[in-house]
Amino acid sequence: MSSGIMQRTNITDSAIPDSVTPHPAVNWVWLAPFLLALAWFWANISAVKWLLSSFVEIPTLYKIVIGFLIVALVVRSIGNSDRPPGFSPNFVLRRYPLLLMLGAGICSIALQYIIDIKQVTVLLFILGTYGLCGLFVEQNFWQKNLPVAGLLACILPFNSQFNSGLGLPARVLTAQVVEQLLSMLHVGAISSYDIILLENGIAHVDVPCSGIKTLLVGTLFLLAATWLEGRKLSLRWLAVGAANLLMLVSANVARVAVLVLVSEVFNQPNIAEIIHVPLGIVGLVCASFVTWLMLQRVPKFQPEKTSGISAKPNSEILENHPLAKPGIIAAVTVLAVMAQLSHVETSKMAIVPLRLPEYIKSESIPLNASEQKFFGNYLDTQTQKIRFVAGNLRGSMLTVASTSWQTYHAPELCFVASGIPVNRIEKKQLTPAVTGRWLSLQDNQLSATYWLQSAQQTTDNFLSRIGSDLTHKNHNWVLVSILFDSSLQAENHEVKEFAGNVYDTVKKSLQGEMNEN
């Protein structure tokens, strides 16, 4: 009897401390995850801002589709689980979620220092955020639905702005690879940005030919198939993903090469127009089918036997270490500080105004509507457009000074968009210091030239300009585009003199800005 009374008394006494747990302990349980999440979102604040701003710009229908897809994925994920996913503010330091979060954060900061492509930064942010969630939810649920995070990471950043990021270098690389393939077939061709000019015509490698949409759809197919079939993400799965990527890229390059051959070599542009889309679909379907066959060799996900979020699976690291969680919070905070430092610009883009020699008479002219819209998206960009008269030479010149390779686009694209056909593109040595592209336009009635110039380098290749960002962050470059009002030869003495004077003027402007800094 007394034992029973004593037992009931003990239960009552033990309940009292639980109900009046000291406030500092309660605060720390919720403070730790709050600080971790705060540090993580601070480290990725630029990605969050870009993602929110991009949603404002995309069509309403696209927003509805994304919202519906997210809800469908979440509902299906929870519905397929044995029980609703557990959640606990007392997060567990599991190996794979932690590696995903920290790895995504480090890669994001590194890419921002090297070459800043916002879509890739947002993709890494979404994956890292899912890694953060893996510290708070049940491990089986997190692992099983990791492909869903990949789906969202691929869908959310890649809207209409996508082709101004990865799409640009993808088209450049596609054009140059196709140029090399045609050269192997003894077909003379020269590529520039996303145009391939053959000896008897011009082929435009447009946005669909970049292969970005094909890569996106093929990747989404792989992730969706992985998730629906419950395949395990492992080294074997990564090998399948790499093979899928290689097949999609190869299929797109082959498609562009076939289109160029049919349209320009065999002079059948109508047939090329007809087979343009079917070729892309065939390549995507074949690559996806082979990928699915390879995916069948990847073992299915086998849930680990755990009893909830508080279980201690073998993947937990730094167990019982008192400084583990504060250390992780400190590490993410350091990443946040580094991320903020990476956004500190060394200098705003501003070269001193161009001062052409007195013998060149010039007057400023306004940018057209399309030019204003394009260059208006880049704040650190200076444009100057003039009409000039220099001896027997007359025409217009556009200079675009910027620190970002995404600001530039090939002048021949403007000519084509303006209804001025491009008949021929050649690489010409205009002066000892300037190697530029020489264009014959409007049935050889007009001529034009352009080059890209920095304080240390001059090139006619847009891929070289993109590559310069890998070693010269915030490096000032100027695109010089000159359109003459008549047909001329690059070897013309007046042309060479004019190009040399323009080159010297731009060089002085760049050096003047360097001296001012």
PDB file of C-alpha atoms in Angstrom, residues 102-112 124:
ATOM      1  CA  LEU A 102      27.301  22.784 -46.477  1.00  0.00           C
ATOM      2  CA  GLY A 103      28.364  21.529 -49.909  1.00  0.00           C
ATOM      3  CA  ALA A 104      25.675  23.571 -51.657  1.00  0.00           C
ATOM      4  CA  GLY A 105      26.620  26.654 -49.640  1.00  0.00           C
ATOM      5  CA  ILE A 106      30.345  26.343 -50.391  1.00  0.00           C
ATOM      6  CA  CYS A 107      29.757  25.675 -54.096  1.00  0.00           C
ATOM      7  CA  SER A 108      27.388  28.636 -54.338  1.00  0.00           C
ATOM      8  CA  ILE A 109      29.916  31.037 -52.831  1.00  0.00           C
ATOM      9  CA  ALA A 110      32.723  29.641 -54.993  1.00  0.00           C
ATOM     10  CA  LEU A 111      30.676  30.063 -58.174  1.00  0.00           C
ATOM     11  CA  GLN A 112      29.751  33.626 -57.219  1.00  0.00           C
ATOM     12  CA  LEU A 124      22.142  25.179 -55.028  1.00  0.00           C
TER      13      LEU A 124
END
